[in-house]
Coordinates of C-alpha atoms and ligand atoms in Angstrom, one line a residue:
X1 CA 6.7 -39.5 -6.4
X2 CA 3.0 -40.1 -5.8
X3 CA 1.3 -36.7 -4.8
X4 CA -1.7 -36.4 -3.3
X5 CA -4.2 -33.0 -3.0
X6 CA -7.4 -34.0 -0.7
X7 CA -9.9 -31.2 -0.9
X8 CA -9.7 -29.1 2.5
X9 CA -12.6 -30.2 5.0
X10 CA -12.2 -27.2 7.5
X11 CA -15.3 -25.0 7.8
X12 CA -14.8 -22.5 5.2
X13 CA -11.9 -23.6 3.5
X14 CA -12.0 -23.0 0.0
X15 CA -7.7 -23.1 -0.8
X16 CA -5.7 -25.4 -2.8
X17 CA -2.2 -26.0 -2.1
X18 CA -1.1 -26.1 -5.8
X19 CA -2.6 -24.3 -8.5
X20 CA -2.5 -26.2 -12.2
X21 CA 0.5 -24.8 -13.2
X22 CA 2.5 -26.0 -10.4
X23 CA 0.9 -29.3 -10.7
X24 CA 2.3 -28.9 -14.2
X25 CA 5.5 -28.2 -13.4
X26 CA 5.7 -31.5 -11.2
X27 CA 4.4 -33.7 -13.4
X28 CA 6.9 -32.1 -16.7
X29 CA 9.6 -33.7 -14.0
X30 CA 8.1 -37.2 -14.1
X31 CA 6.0 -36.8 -10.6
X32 CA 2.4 -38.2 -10.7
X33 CA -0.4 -35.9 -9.4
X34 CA -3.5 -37.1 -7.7
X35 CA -6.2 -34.5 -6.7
X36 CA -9.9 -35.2 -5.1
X37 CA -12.6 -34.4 -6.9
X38 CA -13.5 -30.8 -7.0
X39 CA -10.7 -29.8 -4.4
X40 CA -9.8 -27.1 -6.7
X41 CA -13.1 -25.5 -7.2
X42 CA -13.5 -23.0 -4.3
X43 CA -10.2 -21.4 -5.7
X44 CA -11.6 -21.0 -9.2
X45 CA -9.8 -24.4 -10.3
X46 CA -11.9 -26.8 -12.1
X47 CA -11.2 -30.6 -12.2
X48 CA -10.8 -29.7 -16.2
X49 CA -8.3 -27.3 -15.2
X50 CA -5.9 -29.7 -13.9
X51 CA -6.7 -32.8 -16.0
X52 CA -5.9 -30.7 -18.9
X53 CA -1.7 -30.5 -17.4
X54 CA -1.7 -34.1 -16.8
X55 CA -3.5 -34.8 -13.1
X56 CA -4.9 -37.7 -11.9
X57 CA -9.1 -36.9 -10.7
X58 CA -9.9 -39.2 -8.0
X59 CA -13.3 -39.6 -6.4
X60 CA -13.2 -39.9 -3.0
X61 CA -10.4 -38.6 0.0
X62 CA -10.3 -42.6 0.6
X63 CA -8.4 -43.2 -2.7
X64 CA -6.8 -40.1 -2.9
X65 CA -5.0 -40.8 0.3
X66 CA -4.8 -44.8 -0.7
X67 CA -2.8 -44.0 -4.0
X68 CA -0.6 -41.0 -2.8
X69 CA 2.5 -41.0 -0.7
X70 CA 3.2 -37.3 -0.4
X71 CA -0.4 -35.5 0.6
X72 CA 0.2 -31.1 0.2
X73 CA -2.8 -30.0 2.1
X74 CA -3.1 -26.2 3.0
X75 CA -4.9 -26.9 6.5
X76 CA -3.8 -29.6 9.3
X77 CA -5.9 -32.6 9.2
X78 CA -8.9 -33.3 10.9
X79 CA -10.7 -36.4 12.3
X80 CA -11.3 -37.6 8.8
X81 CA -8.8 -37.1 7.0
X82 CA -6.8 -38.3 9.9
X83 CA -8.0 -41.5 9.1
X84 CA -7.4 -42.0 6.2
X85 CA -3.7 -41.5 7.2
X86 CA -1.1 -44.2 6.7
X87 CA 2.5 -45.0 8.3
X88 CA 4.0 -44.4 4.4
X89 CA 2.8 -41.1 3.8
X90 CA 4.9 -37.7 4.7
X91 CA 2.4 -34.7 5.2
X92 CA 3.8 -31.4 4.4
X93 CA 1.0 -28.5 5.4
X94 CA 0.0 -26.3 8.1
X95 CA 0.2 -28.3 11.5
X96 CA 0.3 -25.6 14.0
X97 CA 1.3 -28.9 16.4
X98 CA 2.2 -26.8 19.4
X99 CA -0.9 -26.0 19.7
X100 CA -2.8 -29.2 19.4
X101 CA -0.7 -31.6 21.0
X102 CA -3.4 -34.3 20.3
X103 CA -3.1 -33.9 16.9
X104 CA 0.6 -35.1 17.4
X105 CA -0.4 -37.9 19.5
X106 CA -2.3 -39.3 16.1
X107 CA -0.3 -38.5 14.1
X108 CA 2.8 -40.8 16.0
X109 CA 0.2 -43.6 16.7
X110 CA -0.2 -43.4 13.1
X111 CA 3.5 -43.5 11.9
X112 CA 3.3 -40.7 9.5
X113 CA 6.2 -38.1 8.9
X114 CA 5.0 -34.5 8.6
X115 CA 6.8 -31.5 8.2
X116 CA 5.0 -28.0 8.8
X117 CA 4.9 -25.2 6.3
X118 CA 5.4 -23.1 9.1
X119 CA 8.4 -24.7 10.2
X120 CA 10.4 -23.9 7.2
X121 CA 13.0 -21.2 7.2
X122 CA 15.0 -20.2 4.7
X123 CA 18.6 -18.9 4.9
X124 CA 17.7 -15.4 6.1
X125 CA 16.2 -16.8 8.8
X126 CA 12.4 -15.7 7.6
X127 CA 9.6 -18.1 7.1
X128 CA 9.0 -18.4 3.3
X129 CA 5.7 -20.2 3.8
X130 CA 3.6 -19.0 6.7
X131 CA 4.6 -15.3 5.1
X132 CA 2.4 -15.3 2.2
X133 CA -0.9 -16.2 4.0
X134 CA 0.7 -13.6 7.2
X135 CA 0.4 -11.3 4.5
X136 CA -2.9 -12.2 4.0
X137 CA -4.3 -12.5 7.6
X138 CA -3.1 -9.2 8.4
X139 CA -4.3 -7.3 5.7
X140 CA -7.8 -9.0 6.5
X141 CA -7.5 -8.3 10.0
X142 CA -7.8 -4.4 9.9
X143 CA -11.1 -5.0 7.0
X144 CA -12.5 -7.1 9.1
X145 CA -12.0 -5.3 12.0
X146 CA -13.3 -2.3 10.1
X147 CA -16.5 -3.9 9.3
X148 CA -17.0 -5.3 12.7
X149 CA -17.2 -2.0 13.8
X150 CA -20.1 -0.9 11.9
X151 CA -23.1 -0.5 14.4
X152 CA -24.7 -2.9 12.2
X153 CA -22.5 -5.6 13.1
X154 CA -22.6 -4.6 16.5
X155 CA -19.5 -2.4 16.8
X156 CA -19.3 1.1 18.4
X157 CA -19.9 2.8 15.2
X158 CA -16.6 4.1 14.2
X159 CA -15.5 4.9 10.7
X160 CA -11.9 3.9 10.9
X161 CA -10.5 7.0 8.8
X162 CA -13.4 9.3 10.3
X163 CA -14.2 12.3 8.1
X164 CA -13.9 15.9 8.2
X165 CA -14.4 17.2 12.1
X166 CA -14.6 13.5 13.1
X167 CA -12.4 11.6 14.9
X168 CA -10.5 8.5 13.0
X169 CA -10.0 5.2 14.7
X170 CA -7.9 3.8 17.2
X171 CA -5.9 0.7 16.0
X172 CA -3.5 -1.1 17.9
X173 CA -1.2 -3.9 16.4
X174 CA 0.3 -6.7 18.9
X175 CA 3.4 -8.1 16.9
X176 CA 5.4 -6.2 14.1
X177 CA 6.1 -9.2 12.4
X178 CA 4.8 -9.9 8.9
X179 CA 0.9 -10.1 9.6
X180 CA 1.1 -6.9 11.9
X181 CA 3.2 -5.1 9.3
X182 CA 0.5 -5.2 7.0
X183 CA -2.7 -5.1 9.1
X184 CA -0.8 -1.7 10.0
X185 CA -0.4 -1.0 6.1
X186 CA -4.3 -1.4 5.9
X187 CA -4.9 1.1 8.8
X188 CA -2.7 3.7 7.7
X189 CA -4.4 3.6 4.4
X190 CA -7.5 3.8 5.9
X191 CA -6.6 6.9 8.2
X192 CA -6.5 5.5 11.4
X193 CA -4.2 6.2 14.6
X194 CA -2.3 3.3 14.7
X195 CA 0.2 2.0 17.8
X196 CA 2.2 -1.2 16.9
X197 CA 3.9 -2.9 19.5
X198 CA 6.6 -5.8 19.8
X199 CA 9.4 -7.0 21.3
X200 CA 12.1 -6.6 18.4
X201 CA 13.3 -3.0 18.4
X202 CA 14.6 -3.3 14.6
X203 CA 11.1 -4.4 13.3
X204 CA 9.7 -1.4 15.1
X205 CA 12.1 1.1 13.8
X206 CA 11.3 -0.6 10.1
X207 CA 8.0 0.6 10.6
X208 CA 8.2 4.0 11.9
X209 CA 10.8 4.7 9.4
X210 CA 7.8 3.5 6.5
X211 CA 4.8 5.2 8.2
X212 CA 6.3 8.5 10.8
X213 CA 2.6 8.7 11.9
X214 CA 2.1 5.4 13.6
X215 CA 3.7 5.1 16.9
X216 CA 6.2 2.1 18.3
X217 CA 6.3 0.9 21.7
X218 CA 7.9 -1.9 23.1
X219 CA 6.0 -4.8 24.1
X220 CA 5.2 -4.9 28.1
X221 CA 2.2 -5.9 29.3
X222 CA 1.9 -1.9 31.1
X223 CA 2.2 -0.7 27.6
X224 CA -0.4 -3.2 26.3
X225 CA -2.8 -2.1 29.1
X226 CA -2.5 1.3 28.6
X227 CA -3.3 1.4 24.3
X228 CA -5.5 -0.9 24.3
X229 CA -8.5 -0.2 27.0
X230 CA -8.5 2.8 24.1
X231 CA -8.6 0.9 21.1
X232 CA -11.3 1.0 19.1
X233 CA -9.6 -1.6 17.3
X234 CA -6.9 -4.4 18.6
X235 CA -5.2 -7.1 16.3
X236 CA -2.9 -9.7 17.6
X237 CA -0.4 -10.9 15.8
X238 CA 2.6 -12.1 18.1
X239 CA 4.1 -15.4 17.4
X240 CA 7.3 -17.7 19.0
X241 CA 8.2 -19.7 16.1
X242 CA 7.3 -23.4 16.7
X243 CA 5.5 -22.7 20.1
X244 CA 2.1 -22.0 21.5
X245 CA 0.8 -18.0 20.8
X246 CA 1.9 -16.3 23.7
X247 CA -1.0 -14.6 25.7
X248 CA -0.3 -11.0 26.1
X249 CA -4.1 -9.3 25.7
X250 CA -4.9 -10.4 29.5
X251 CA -9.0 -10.9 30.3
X252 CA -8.7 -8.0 32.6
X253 CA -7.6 -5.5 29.6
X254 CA -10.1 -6.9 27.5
X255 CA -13.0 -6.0 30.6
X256 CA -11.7 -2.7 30.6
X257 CA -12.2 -2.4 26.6
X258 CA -14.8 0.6 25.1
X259 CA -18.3 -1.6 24.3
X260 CA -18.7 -2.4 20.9
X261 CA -14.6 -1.9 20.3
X262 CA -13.3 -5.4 18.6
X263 CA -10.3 -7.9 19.0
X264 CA -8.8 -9.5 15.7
X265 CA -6.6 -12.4 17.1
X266 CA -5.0 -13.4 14.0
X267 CA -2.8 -15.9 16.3
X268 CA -5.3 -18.0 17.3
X269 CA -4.1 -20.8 15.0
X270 CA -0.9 -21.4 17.3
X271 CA -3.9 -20.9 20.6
X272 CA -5.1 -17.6 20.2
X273 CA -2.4 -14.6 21.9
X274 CA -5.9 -13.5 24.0
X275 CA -6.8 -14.8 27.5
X276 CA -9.4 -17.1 27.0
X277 CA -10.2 -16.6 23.1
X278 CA -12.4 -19.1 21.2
X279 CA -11.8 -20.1 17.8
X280 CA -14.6 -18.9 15.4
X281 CA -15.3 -19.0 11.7
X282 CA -16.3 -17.7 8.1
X283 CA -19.8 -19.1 9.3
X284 CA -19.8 -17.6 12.9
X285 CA -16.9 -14.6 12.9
X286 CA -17.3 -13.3 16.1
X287 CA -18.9 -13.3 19.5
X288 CA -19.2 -10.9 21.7
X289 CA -17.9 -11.1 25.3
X290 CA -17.5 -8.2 28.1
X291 CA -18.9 -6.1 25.4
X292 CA -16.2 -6.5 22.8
X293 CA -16.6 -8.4 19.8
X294 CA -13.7 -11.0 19.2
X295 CA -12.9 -12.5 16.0
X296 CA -10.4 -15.4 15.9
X297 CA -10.8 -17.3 12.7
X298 CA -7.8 -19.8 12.4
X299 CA -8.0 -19.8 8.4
X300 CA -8.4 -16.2 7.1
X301 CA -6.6 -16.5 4.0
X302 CA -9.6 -18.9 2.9
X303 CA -11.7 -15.9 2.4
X304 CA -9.7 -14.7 -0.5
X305 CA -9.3 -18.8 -1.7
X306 CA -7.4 -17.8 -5.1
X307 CA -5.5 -14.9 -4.2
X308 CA -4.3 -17.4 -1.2
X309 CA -3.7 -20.3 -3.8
X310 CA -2.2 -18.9 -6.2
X311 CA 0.4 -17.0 -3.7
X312 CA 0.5 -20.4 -1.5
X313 CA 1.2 -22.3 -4.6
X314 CA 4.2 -20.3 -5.8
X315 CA 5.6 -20.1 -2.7
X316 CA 5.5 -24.2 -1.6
X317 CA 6.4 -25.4 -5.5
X318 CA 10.2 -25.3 -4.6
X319 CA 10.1 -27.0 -1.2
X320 CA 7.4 -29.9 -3.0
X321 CA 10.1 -30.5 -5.3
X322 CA 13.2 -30.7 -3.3
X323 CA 10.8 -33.2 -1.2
X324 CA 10.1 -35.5 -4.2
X325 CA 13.3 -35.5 -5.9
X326 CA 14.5 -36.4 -2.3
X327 CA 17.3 -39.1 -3.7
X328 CA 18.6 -35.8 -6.0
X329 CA 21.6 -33.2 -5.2
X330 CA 21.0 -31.4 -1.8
X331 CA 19.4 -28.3 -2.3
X332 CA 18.7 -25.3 0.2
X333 CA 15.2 -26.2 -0.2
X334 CA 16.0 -30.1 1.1
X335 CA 18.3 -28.8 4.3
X336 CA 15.3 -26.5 5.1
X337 CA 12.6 -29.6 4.9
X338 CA 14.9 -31.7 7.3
X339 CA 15.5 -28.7 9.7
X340 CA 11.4 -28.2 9.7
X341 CA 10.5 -31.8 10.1
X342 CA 8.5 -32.1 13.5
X343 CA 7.3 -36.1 13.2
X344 CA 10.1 -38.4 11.5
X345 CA 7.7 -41.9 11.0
X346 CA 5.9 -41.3 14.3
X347 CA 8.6 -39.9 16.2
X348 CA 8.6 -36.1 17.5
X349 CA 11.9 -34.9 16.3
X350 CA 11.4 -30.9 16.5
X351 CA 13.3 -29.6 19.5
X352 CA 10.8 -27.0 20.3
X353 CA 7.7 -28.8 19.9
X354 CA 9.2 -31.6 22.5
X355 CA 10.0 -29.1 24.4
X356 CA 6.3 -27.4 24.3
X357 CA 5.3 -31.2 25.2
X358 CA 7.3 -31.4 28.3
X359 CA 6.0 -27.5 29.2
X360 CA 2.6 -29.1 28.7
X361 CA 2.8 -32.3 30.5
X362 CA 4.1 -30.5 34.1
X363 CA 1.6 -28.0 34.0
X364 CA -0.9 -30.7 33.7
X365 CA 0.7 -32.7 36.6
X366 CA 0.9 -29.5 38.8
Ligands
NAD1 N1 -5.4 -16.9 11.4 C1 -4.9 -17.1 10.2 O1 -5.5 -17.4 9.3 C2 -3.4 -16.9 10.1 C3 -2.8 -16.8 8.8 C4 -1.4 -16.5 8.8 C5 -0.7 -16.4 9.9 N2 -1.3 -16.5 11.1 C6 -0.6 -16.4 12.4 O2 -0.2 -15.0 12.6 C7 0.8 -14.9 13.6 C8 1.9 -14.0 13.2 O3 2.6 -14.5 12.1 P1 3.8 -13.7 11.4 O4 4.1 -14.4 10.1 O5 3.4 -12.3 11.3 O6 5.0 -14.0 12.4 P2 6.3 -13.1 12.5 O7 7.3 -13.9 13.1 O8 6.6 -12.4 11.2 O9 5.8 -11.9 13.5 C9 5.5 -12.2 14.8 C10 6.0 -11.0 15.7 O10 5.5 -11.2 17.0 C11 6.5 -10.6 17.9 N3 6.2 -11.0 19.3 C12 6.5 -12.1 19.9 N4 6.1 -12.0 21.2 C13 5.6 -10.8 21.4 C14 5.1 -10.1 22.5 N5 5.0 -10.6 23.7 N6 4.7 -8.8 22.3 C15 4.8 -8.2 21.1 N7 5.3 -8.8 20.0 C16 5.7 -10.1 20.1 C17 7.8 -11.1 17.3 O11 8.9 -10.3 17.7 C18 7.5 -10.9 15.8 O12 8.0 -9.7 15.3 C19 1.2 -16.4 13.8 O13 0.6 -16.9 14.9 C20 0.7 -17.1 12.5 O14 0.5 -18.5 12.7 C21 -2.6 -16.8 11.2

């Protein structure tokens, strides 16, 4: 198989979707390995690096994507790499396609196949490849919370932990999945007074049974109200596999927020789970609105580029190889890839995504 690794064009991406090593082991099983010019470089990777196991340097995107059939990026495209997209290739990377149904639309005019790392899950019904960089965003949440509470950067002054005869900070946690599990491992570690919330019992219990100080509430918007017009601190981290975030910080809890206290919406790359969020970035993290300062950067993990690459890597290699040894024996990995595939040459072919589509189009003709 020809492989192709662009080098990421989102503001402030520095990842790679495969480290040397794993281009290594691809090309030790008779794949060929194409990478763009310095795409490993903001990960600590130098071209060197991977000509030195056997890869391919190519100069420009254009001829990466001319000579490559299957193209591992880490984010989904954008407008130019987009078009450099052909009917033959199969994309396998972040899509997040439920929330940028036009992004679906070029892709079918196109005719590419694309399957989403998020989409994969594996037989115990987790998601092996949006948890690595989960674990990442949430763990970066609660520092970057921290920090935006500095009065320096604007925040209400707050020393998470506090100190002797202080008061610590209030964090609150929307989603006890795996980002909010560890954004809530950050906070306790920290010292703060931390209330997680979600809608799965069992992943509540989990928690409390780890850390007896936090507390666990069921999700319900009542319950949302109430903890958060406290919180010094809020991070979202809900998610409906395959759909659009679910919005369950309403603008009229956020009004009611202290001035200077800070929103993390770690969702915002399935649409943000706050009413009304904007997307920032590494170069602009935050804005402030009503007060409170919001930060919703869809690509957090880019921060820490080869702690992210290097986990991202490990955790893809498997899945990269069951997709170019397609014609070999049927593997766990190859059922999952079929399951996740959302655009089969141009056609939608995920359930939910169609579905979200549908949702879509009759709001839009109410
Ligand atoms: N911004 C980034 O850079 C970045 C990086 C990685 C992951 N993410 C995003 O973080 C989000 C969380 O990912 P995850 O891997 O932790 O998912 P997860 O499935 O492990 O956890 C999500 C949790 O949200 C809960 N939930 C759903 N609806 C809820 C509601 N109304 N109230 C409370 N809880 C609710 C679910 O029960 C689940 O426990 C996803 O949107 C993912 O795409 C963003």
């Amino acid at each position: 198989m020809k492989i192709g690794i662009p080098r990421e064009i989102m503001t402030g991406e520095a990842r790679i979707a495969l480290t040397p090593s794993a281009c290594k082991t691809l090309i030790n099983t008779g794949h060929t390995l194409y990478l763009e010019k310095q795409a490993g470089c903001g990960s600590g990777y130098s071209d060197r690096d991977y000509e030195r196991v056997g890869s391919h340097i190519v100069d420009t995107a254009e001829r990466l994507y001319e000579a490559s059939r299957l193209i591992i990026k880490v984010k989904q495209p954008l407008a130019q790499d987009i078009s450099y997209l052909r009917e033959h290739h199969t994309l396998f990377s972040y899509l997040h396609l439920a929330a940028d149904l036009s992004l679906v639309q070029h892709l079918c005019d196109i005719g590419v196949s694309a399957i989403p790392f998020e989409s994969i899950v594996d037989a115990l019904g987790t998601l092996p490849l949006l948890a690595p960089m989960s674990q990442v965003a949430g763990r970066i949440a609660t520092m970057r919370g921290a920090s935006l509470l500095f009065k320096n950067r604007g925040g209400r002054g707050i020393l998470l932990g506090g100190v002797d005869g202080s008061d610590s900070g209030q964090v609150v946690v929307l989603g006890a999945g795996v980002a909010g599990s560890h954004a809530v491992a950050v906070a306790v570690a920290l010292g703060a007074k931390v209330d997680v919330l979600d809608l799965d019992e069992n992943k509540l219990q989990l928690l409390a049974l780890k850390y007896p100080l936090i507390g666990t509430h069921l999700s319900t918007p009542e319950t949302i109200e109430r903890l958060c017009i406290d919180a010094d601190l809020v991070i979202g981290a809900v998610l409906l596999a395959g759909r659009r975030a679910p919005v369950v910080l309403k603008r009229s809890v956020v009004e009611q927020m202290h001035e200077g206290s800070v929103i993390v919406d770690i969702a915002i790359d399935q649409g943000g789970c706050v009413e009304g969020i904007q997307a920032t970035s590494s170069e602009r993290l935050s804005y402030v609105e009503h007060g409170v300062i919001l930060s919703a950067v869809p690509n957090m993990p880019a921060t820490v580029a080869r702690t992210a690459s290097q986990s991202l890597s490990s955790a893809i290699l498997p899945y990269v190889q069951a997709l170019s040894d397609s014609e070999l024996a049927v593997s766990s990995q190859s059922i999952a890839l079929q399951r996740a595939m959302a655009i089969d040459k141009g056609r939608v072919v995920d359930k939910v995504l169609l579905d979200e589509m549908g949702a879509k189009k009759a709001r839009t003709s109410l």
